[in-house]
Structure formats: C-alpha cells, structure tokens
Amino acid sequence: MCPPHPLHHTRNSKRGLDVLSYHFDWSIILSGKYFDWLVSGVKVTLQLSAAGIVLSFLLGLIVAIMRMSAFKPFRWLACIFLEFTRNTPLLVQIFFWYFGSYKLLPEAVNDWLLTQNFEFAAGLIALTIYTSAFIAEDIRSGVLSIPKEQMEAARSAGFSYLRSMQYIILPQAIRITVPPLVNQFLNLAKNSSLTMTIGVMELTYQARQVESYTFKGFEAFTAATLVYLALSFIITFLMHQYNERILKIHMAA
Amino acid sequence: MINFIGVHKWFKKLHVLNDINLHVTQGEVLVVCGPSGSGKSTLIRTINQLEPIDDGRLVVDGMDLSDKKTDINKLRAEVGFVFQQFNLYPHLSVLKNITLAPIKIRRTSKKEAEEQAMTLLERVGLTDKRDAFPSQLSGGQQQRVAIARALAMNPRIMLFDEPTSALDPEMIGEVLSVMQDLAKSGMTMVVVTHEMGFAREVAHRVVFMDAGTVLEEAAPEVFFKNPQHDRARQFLKQLLSPMH
Ligand SMILES: Nc1ncnc2c1ncn2[C@@H]1O[C@H](COP(=O)(O)OP(=O)(O)OP(=O)(O)O)[C@@H](O)[C@H]1O
Ligand SMILES: [Mg+2]
C-alpha cells in the first residue's frame, strides 16, 4: 500500500546524494494529466468538506437537542453516541464504516452500494458522525450559556419546548457557538484527507498518486498544502462574514 | 377567572405555598405584596404553570391546571407574563419580539401582526423603536416592549412579577402608567409589586403574603389604613420608611 520513501530510492541508487540535487519541476503538475488528477482530488475534497459540514451540523444539532431533552431514552441515546464517537479514533471509524458497515446490511443493498461510490459514502458518513459529536457538545454548551429566563419567556408566550428552542434559544446559542464551530469545520476539512485510506480519491490521495508516478512529491504536496490552506481560509472567512453580519444586525449596541 | 383552591407547593422540604385559596374575577386587578422570600413569585408563576403545583386545585380561565390533559401551551398563550428582568429576546428587533408569538402560534399573517404591533407600540409610546434591538433600549423602554409583547397575544389575563423593581426610579412611572391604562381597559391582572401608590390607585384588592401563606386579603384602602397582622404592619412601615 505504501510506496517506499523517495530517500530510499536515492540511497539505493548508485547516484548517492542525488536528493540534494533534486530537480524542481512545477510544470509537470501544473498541466496535463497530473494537473487533472490534482484538480479532481480538489473537487472530491470540496465535496466531502461541504457535504460534511452541512450534514455534521444538522446531525450535531439533533444530537444536542436529544442530549438536552427531558425524555430520558433520548438523553441516553445521545450520551452513548457521544461517548462512542468522541472516544475512538477517526481512522478506526472510517475503517468501521468502510469494512464493517456493509456486513450489517442486506446483500441486495450491498450490491447496489457497490455500483455507487461506496468509498465516498463511507468516508462522508464517518466524517459526519465523528464531527457531529463535537459540534453537538459545542451547541449544547452554547445553549447552556443562554439564561434560563429566555426559555421561561418563550414558554410563557405559549411556545412548546421545541419551538422555544427553534425560535429563541438556538438562534442565540448558535451565535455564541460560531467560533468553536469554525474549528470543527476546519477539522472536518482537514480530516477529510484521512479518507484516502479507504480509497476516496480526494486531494491527498491524488497528490500521493502524482508523487508515485512522477516522484515529484515535493511539488505535489506543496500544491496540496496550498489547497488545504486556501480551503481553511475560505471556511474561516465565510464564518467570519456570517458572524459579522449577525453581530451587525442583531447585537447592534 | 383564576381560582386557587387549597394549593400547596414545596421546593424539596421548603413549603413555599401553604394552602392558598384565592379567587380573581374577570376584570379584577389583584396586587400581591409581602416580604422577600414569602412566595409571591412562586404564586404568580403557578398561574401559567412556570411552577407546577403539588397539591390542591388551580383553575385558570376555565382550564384546570391540576388536570394532566390540559394543554398547557394553549393556556400560556391566553396568559401574558411580564418579568422583573424584562427577558426580551436579544436577537430580535422590537417589532419581531412582539410579532413572533402571534405569527408562529396564532398564525396571524405577518402584515396583520405588524399592524397590531405598531398599535401596541403606540399604546406604550415606543413607535420610533420598532427596529431597535433590546440592548439599545433603556430598562423602562424594554419593560414597555415586554408588556406590548405579552399583549400581542390578546391575553385574557396579564401577570406581572415585580415589573418595576429592576428599573431606575425615573423610569418606574412610565411603566406603571402603561399598566394603569391596561387596568382601566378592563384587563384581569395579577401584579406582584411594592409600588404602594400603584396598589392604592389601581388595585381592586391587595393580598399580603408571608411565609407561603396569604396572611391578609383586603381592599387597598382597608389594607393600607388598617392592616390586621403585625407582619403586615411591619412590612408597610418598612416600605414607607425613607431608608427603604
Ligand atoms: N427554583 C427554586 N428552588 C428552590 N427554592 C426556591 C426556588 N425558587 C424559589 N425558591 C425559594 O422559595 C421561597 C419563595 O421564593 P419566591 O421567589 O416565591 O419569593 P418572593 O416572595 O418572590 O421573594 P422576592 O420578593 O425576593 O422576589 C424562597 O425561600 C426561595 O428561596
Ligand atoms: Mg419574587
């Protein structure tokens, strides 16, 4: 699975310290086949990140609400979910969904899955579930920081518990939760690279491919690094914009 | 309109409401006073079941609160509650604070709800603040918005828990005068307050609470002139002393 490190190449070859005279060649990855590989990797990484952010936020919201529910079985379910997902390595979870999950499914479903992009689905599920646990806890602490009088005011007006959450508590809690949420979204985007281990052809996977075909590892991973950096900046920037907007609109002093 | 029959409530071992029997008729303004910790807030909060009762019967606007089948959200929609700390929704504008419940609960159209909100804002003298946020308002203004927000549901009963206690003295008047107008319009009101001027002028009846019981219940002119119990006399004396 793992090709030998390039240092081994140079050591083993008669050319000895060739590594020092490494010949930089950016053109090879900036056009043609290898460029296309990297671009397709970027696309998959973006898809994974975007879908993961949306889904993990929604799932995190649901888990947070269940965790705070007055209904005990919901609380227990949420707690079990949180303990399992936060206390096991993401890589193991990725393998679990990739190698383990289909054993639980009926064969017909599996046959169908194989015609689909199963790696992508398994990777996305693992990333979503893993990240949602952290998001749920962030949202919960945001909710806990809203004075209980807000819930009382909402309930007094005649809103049910869930409606009070929806219209009054969560909008305020999410606002407080934006900075930790940015962190979780960044983590998700970066963690998406781990899905290469189950063959999701995302950016890191493609950079690796380019490296093993061209031995231009430095160029390929520099490019990958820059793309991840850019992605992180974009996420941070968008969340910052969102934050500024709501601060301007809602908390004007 | 509101009927307490032998109501009890405990917080753990603390007997906060001890055999409360009270009857508030439609259009009546009842003022509740008493020393700190005597159970005034707990009493008023049982009326919209922010605090459930442990024993006895409590019937509000024909709905029996001791009956599990009573739709508590429906009851609360009919009962406006004004808090000491206003508790406006900080993330919503004044207008949205007022229109949220009518739109979401009563299914009033947005346009209609906003028109009604403007009428209410006019009534509390704050039409120019419709787009402001709670943090931009003074305490007195926030409390008047809170009253408008409660009124927007066209409640049958209004409850006030020390609505002026958190206000600077110069803002108390503006809130009391809104409440006075409301009383004149025939609203059924239960008001926990230490504003004895308000009680004298507006209340039909004053209830004095001590240690979880209703110790005295009388018309304001009777209560203020001639309180029956030492505790009440002490309380009034303290209230009227300049040191208070
Ligand atoms: N949620 C609660 N849990 C336990 N004890 C409580 C709770 N709320 C109130 N109490 C206690 O019940 C008693 C009555 O409280 P309550 O708030 O009804 O008094 P109050 O007459 O409104 O006093 P104040 O004038 O200070 O507002 C007090 O001793 C208080 O400490
Ligand atoms: Mg009180």
CSV table of C-alpha atoms in Angstrom, one decimal, chain B:
chain,number,residue,atom,x,y,z
B,1,MET,CA,-61.0,33.8,36.1
B,2,ILE,CA,-58.3,32.4,38.4
B,3,ASN,CA,-59.2,30.1,41.2
B,4,PHE,CA,-56.8,28.7,43.8
B,5,ILE,CA,-58.3,26.0,46.0
B,6,GLY,CA,-56.2,24.7,48.8
B,7,VAL,CA,-53.0,25.0,46.7
B,8,HIS,CA,-49.7,23.7,48.1
B,9,LYS,CA,-46.2,23.7,46.7
B,10,TRP,CA,-42.9,22.5,48.1
B,11,PHE,CA,-39.3,23.1,46.9
B,12,LYS,CA,-37.8,20.0,48.4
B,13,LYS,CA,-38.5,20.5,52.1
B,14,LEU,CA,-39.4,24.2,51.8
B,15,HIS,CA,-43.2,24.7,51.9
B,16,VAL,CA,-43.4,27.7,49.6
B,17,LEU,CA,-47.1,27.8,49.1
B,18,ASN,CA,-49.2,26.7,52.0
B,19,ASP,CA,-52.9,26.2,51.5
B,20,ILE,CA,-53.5,29.1,49.1
B,21,ASN,CA,-57.2,30.0,48.5
B,22,LEU,CA,-57.7,32.9,46.2
B,23,HIS,CA,-60.3,33.9,43.6
B,24,VAL,CA,-59.7,36.5,41.0
B,25,THR,CA,-62.7,37.6,38.9
B,26,GLN,CA,-62.7,38.9,35.4
B,27,GLY,CA,-61.5,42.5,35.1
B,28,GLU,CA,-60.1,42.5,38.6
B,29,VAL,CA,-56.7,43.9,39.4
B,30,LEU,CA,-55.0,42.0,42.3
B,31,VAL,CA,-51.8,43.3,43.9
B,32,VAL,CA,-49.7,40.8,45.7
B,33,CYS,CA,-47.1,42.1,48.2
B,34,GLY,CA,-45.1,40.7,51.1
B,35,PRO,CA,-41.5,40.3,52.3
B,36,SER,CA,-38.8,38.8,50.2
B,37,GLY,CA,-39.0,35.0,50.0
B,38,SER,CA,-42.6,34.9,51.1
B,39,GLY,CA,-43.6,33.1,47.9
B,40,LYS,CA,-45.0,35.9,45.7
B,41,SER,CA,-43.1,34.9,42.6
B,42,THR,CA,-43.9,31.3,43.1
B,43,LEU,CA,-47.6,32.1,43.5
B,44,ILE,CA,-47.8,34.2,40.3
B,45,ARG,CA,-45.7,31.7,38.4
B,46,THR,CA,-48.1,28.8,39.2
B,47,ILE,CA,-50.8,30.7,37.3
B,48,ASN,CA,-49.2,29.9,33.9
B,49,GLN,CA,-47.5,26.8,35.3
B,50,LEU,CA,-44.0,28.1,35.1
B,51,GLU,CA,-44.1,26.4,38.5
B,52,PRO,CA,-46.4,23.3,38.8
B,53,ILE,CA,-48.4,22.9,42.0
B,54,ASP,CA,-48.1,19.9,44.2
B,55,ASP,CA,-51.5,19.8,45.8
B,56,GLY,CA,-54.9,21.4,45.6
B,57,ARG,CA,-56.7,22.7,42.6
B,58,LEU,CA,-55.9,25.7,40.3
B,59,VAL,CA,-58.3,26.7,37.6
B,60,VAL,CA,-57.3,29.5,35.2
B,61,ASP,CA,-59.7,30.7,32.6
B,62,GLY,CA,-61.7,27.6,32.8
B,63,MET,CA,-58.7,25.3,32.4
B,64,ASP,CA,-57.8,23.0,35.3
B,65,LEU,CA,-54.0,23.1,35.8
B,66,SER,CA,-54.1,20.1,38.1
B,67,ASP,CA,-55.5,18.1,35.1
B,68,LYS,CA,-52.7,16.4,33.1
B,69,LYS,CA,-54.9,16.7,29.9
B,70,THR,CA,-54.9,20.5,30.0
B,71,ASP,CA,-53.0,21.9,27.0
B,72,ILE,CA,-50.5,24.0,28.9
B,73,ASN,CA,-49.2,25.8,25.8
B,74,LYS,CA,-52.8,26.9,25.0
B,75,LEU,CA,-53.2,28.2,28.5
B,76,ARG,CA,-50.0,30.1,28.3
B,77,ALA,CA,-51.0,31.7,25.1
B,78,GLU,CA,-54.0,33.2,26.9
B,79,VAL,CA,-52.0,34.5,29.8
B,80,GLY,CA,-49.4,37.2,29.4
B,81,PHE,CA,-46.4,37.3,31.7
B,82,VAL,CA,-44.2,40.3,32.4
B,83,PHE,CA,-40.9,39.6,34.2
B,84,GLN,CA,-38.8,41.7,36.6
B,85,GLN,CA,-35.9,41.4,34.2
B,86,PHE,CA,-38.0,42.0,31.0
B,87,ASN,CA,-36.5,39.0,29.3
B,88,LEU,CA,-36.9,40.3,25.8
B,89,TYR,CA,-35.4,38.2,23.0
B,90,PRO,CA,-32.0,39.9,22.5
B,91,HIS,CA,-31.5,38.6,19.0
B,92,LEU,CA,-34.8,40.0,17.6
B,93,SER,CA,-35.8,43.6,16.9
B,94,VAL,CA,-38.6,45.2,19.0
B,95,LEU,CA,-41.1,44.6,16.2
B,96,LYS,CA,-40.0,40.9,15.9
B,97,ASN,CA,-40.1,40.5,19.7
B,98,ILE,CA,-43.8,41.5,19.5
B,99,THR,CA,-44.9,39.7,16.4
B,100,LEU,CA,-43.1,36.3,16.9
B,101,ALA,CA,-45.7,34.6,19.0
B,102,PRO,CA,-48.7,35.9,17.1
B,103,ILE,CA,-47.3,34.8,13.8
B,104,LYS,CA,-46.0,31.4,15.0
B,105,ILE,CA,-48.6,30.5,17.5
B,106,ARG,CA,-51.8,32.3,16.4
B,107,ARG,CA,-50.9,32.0,12.7
B,108,THR,CA,-51.6,35.7,12.3
B,109,SER,CA,-50.4,37.0,8.9
B,110,LYS,CA,-47.1,39.0,9.1
B,111,LYS,CA,-48.8,42.1,7.9
B,112,GLU,CA,-51.6,41.9,10.4
B,113,ALA,CA,-49.2,41.1,13.2
B,114,GLU,CA,-47.1,44.1,12.4
B,115,GLU,CA,-50.0,46.4,12.2
B,116,GLN,CA,-51.1,45.2,15.6
B,117,ALA,CA,-47.6,45.5,17.0
B,118,MET,CA,-47.5,49.1,15.8
B,119,THR,CA,-50.8,49.8,17.6
B,120,LEU,CA,-49.4,48.3,20.7
B,121,LEU,CA,-46.1,50.3,20.4
B,122,GLU,CA,-48.2,53.4,20.1
B,123,ARG,CA,-50.0,52.4,23.3
B,124,VAL,CA,-46.7,52.1,25.2
B,125,GLY,CA,-45.2,55.2,23.5
B,126,LEU,CA,-42.4,53.5,21.5
B,127,THR,CA,-43.4,53.6,17.8
B,128,ASP,CA,-40.0,55.1,17.0
B,129,LYS,CA,-38.2,52.0,18.4
B,130,ARG,CA,-39.8,49.4,16.2
B,131,ASP,CA,-36.5,48.5,14.6
B,132,ALA,CA,-34.3,48.9,17.6
B,133,PHE,CA,-32.8,45.9,19.5
B,134,PRO,CA,-33.4,45.3,23.2
B,135,SER,CA,-29.8,46.2,24.0
B,136,GLN,CA,-30.4,49.6,22.6
B,137,LEU,CA,-33.3,50.4,24.9
B,138,SER,CA,-33.4,51.7,28.5
B,139,GLY,CA,-34.9,49.5,31.2
B,140,GLY,CA,-38.2,51.3,31.2
B,141,GLN,CA,-38.4,51.1,27.4
B,142,GLN,CA,-37.6,47.4,27.5
B,143,GLN,CA,-40.3,46.7,30.0
B,144,ARG,CA,-42.8,48.6,28.0
B,145,VAL,CA,-41.9,46.5,24.9
B,146,ALA,CA,-42.2,43.4,27.1
B,147,ILE,CA,-45.7,44.5,28.0
B,148,ALA,CA,-46.5,45.1,24.4
B,149,ARG,CA,-45.1,41.6,23.5
B,150,ALA,CA,-47.4,40.0,26.1
B,151,LEU,CA,-50.4,42.0,24.9
B,152,ALA,CA,-49.8,41.0,21.3
B,153,MET,CA,-51.3,37.6,22.1
B,154,ASN,CA,-54.5,39.2,23.1
B,155,PRO,CA,-54.3,37.5,26.5
B,156,ARG,CA,-57.3,37.2,28.8
B,157,ILE,CA,-55.1,37.6,31.9
B,158,MET,CA,-51.9,39.6,32.5
B,159,LEU,CA,-49.4,38.6,35.2
B,160,PHE,CA,-46.6,41.0,36.4
B,161,ASP,CA,-43.8,39.9,38.7
B,162,GLU,CA,-42.2,43.0,40.2
B,163,PRO,CA,-42.2,44.8,36.8
B,164,THR,CA,-40.6,47.9,38.1
B,165,SER,CA,-38.1,46.5,40.6
B,166,ALA,CA,-35.2,46.4,38.2
B,167,LEU,CA,-35.8,50.0,36.9
B,168,ASP,CA,-34.1,53.2,37.8
B,169,PRO,CA,-36.6,55.4,39.7
B,170,GLU,CA,-37.2,57.8,36.9
B,171,MET,CA,-38.4,55.0,34.6
B,172,ILE,CA,-40.8,53.4,37.0
B,173,GLY,CA,-43.6,56.0,36.3
B,174,GLU,CA,-43.7,55.3,32.5
B,175,VAL,CA,-44.2,51.5,33.1
B,176,LEU,CA,-46.8,52.0,35.9
B,177,SER,CA,-48.8,54.3,33.7
B,178,VAL,CA,-48.9,51.7,30.9
B,179,MET,CA,-50.1,49.2,33.5
B,180,GLN,CA,-52.7,51.6,34.8
B,181,ASP,CA,-54.1,52.2,31.3
B,182,LEU,CA,-54.3,48.5,30.9
B,183,ALA,CA,-56.2,48.1,34.2
B,184,LYS,CA,-58.6,50.8,33.1
B,185,SER,CA,-59.3,48.9,29.8
B,186,GLY,CA,-60.7,46.0,32.0
B,187,MET,CA,-57.8,43.5,31.8
B,188,THR,CA,-57.7,40.9,34.5
B,189,MET,CA,-54.3,41.5,36.2
B,190,VAL,CA,-52.3,39.9,39.0
B,191,VAL,CA,-49.4,42.2,39.9
B,192,VAL,CA,-46.6,41.4,42.4
B,193,THR,CA,-45.3,44.8,43.3
B,194,HIS,CA,-44.1,47.0,46.2
B,195,GLU,CA,-45.3,50.1,44.5
B,196,MET,CA,-47.9,51.1,47.0
B,197,GLY,CA,-49.0,54.1,45.1
B,198,PHE,CA,-50.0,51.9,42.2
B,199,ALA,CA,-51.7,49.4,44.6
B,200,ARG,CA,-53.7,52.2,46.2
B,201,GLU,CA,-54.9,53.7,42.9
B,202,VAL,CA,-55.3,50.8,40.6
B,203,ALA,CA,-55.8,47.6,42.6
B,204,HIS,CA,-59.2,46.3,43.5
B,205,ARG,CA,-57.7,44.0,46.1
B,206,VAL,CA,-54.4,43.6,47.9
B,207,VAL,CA,-53.0,40.3,49.1
B,208,PHE,CA,-50.3,40.2,51.7
B,209,MET,CA,-48.2,37.0,51.7
B,210,ASP,CA,-45.9,35.8,54.4
B,211,ALA,CA,-44.0,32.5,54.6
B,212,GLY,CA,-46.0,30.9,51.9
B,213,THR,CA,-49.5,31.8,53.2
B,214,VAL,CA,-51.9,34.5,52.3
B,215,LEU,CA,-52.0,36.4,55.6
B,216,GLU,CA,-54.3,39.2,54.5
B,217,GLU,CA,-56.6,40.0,51.7
B,218,ALA,CA,-58.4,43.3,51.6
B,219,ALA,CA,-59.4,46.3,49.5
B,220,PRO,CA,-56.4,48.6,49.3
B,221,GLU,CA,-57.9,51.4,51.3
B,222,VAL,CA,-58.6,48.9,54.1
B,223,PHE,CA,-55.3,47.2,53.9
B,224,PHE,CA,-53.2,50.4,54.0
B,225,LYS,CA,-55.2,52.1,56.6
B,226,ASN,CA,-55.7,49.2,59.0
B,227,PRO,CA,-53.6,46.1,58.4
B,228,GLN,CA,-54.8,43.3,60.6
B,229,HIS,CA,-51.5,41.5,61.3
B,230,ASP,CA,-48.2,42.6,62.9
B,231,ARG,CA,-46.3,41.2,60.0
B,232,ALA,CA,-48.2,43.4,57.5
B,233,ARG,CA,-47.9,46.5,59.7
B,234,GLN,CA,-44.1,45.9,60.0
B,235,PHE,CA,-43.9,45.3,56.2
B,236,LEU,CA,-45.8,48.5,55.4
B,237,LYS,CA,-43.8,50.5,57.9
B,238,GLN,CA,-40.5,49.3,56.4
B,239,LEU,CA,-41.8,50.1,52.9
B,240,LEU,CA,-42.8,53.6,53.8
B,241,SER,CA,-39.7,54.4,55.7
B,242,PRO,CA,-37.3,56.7,53.8
B,243,MET,CA,-34.5,54.2,54.3
B,244,HIS,CA,-36.1,51.7,52.1
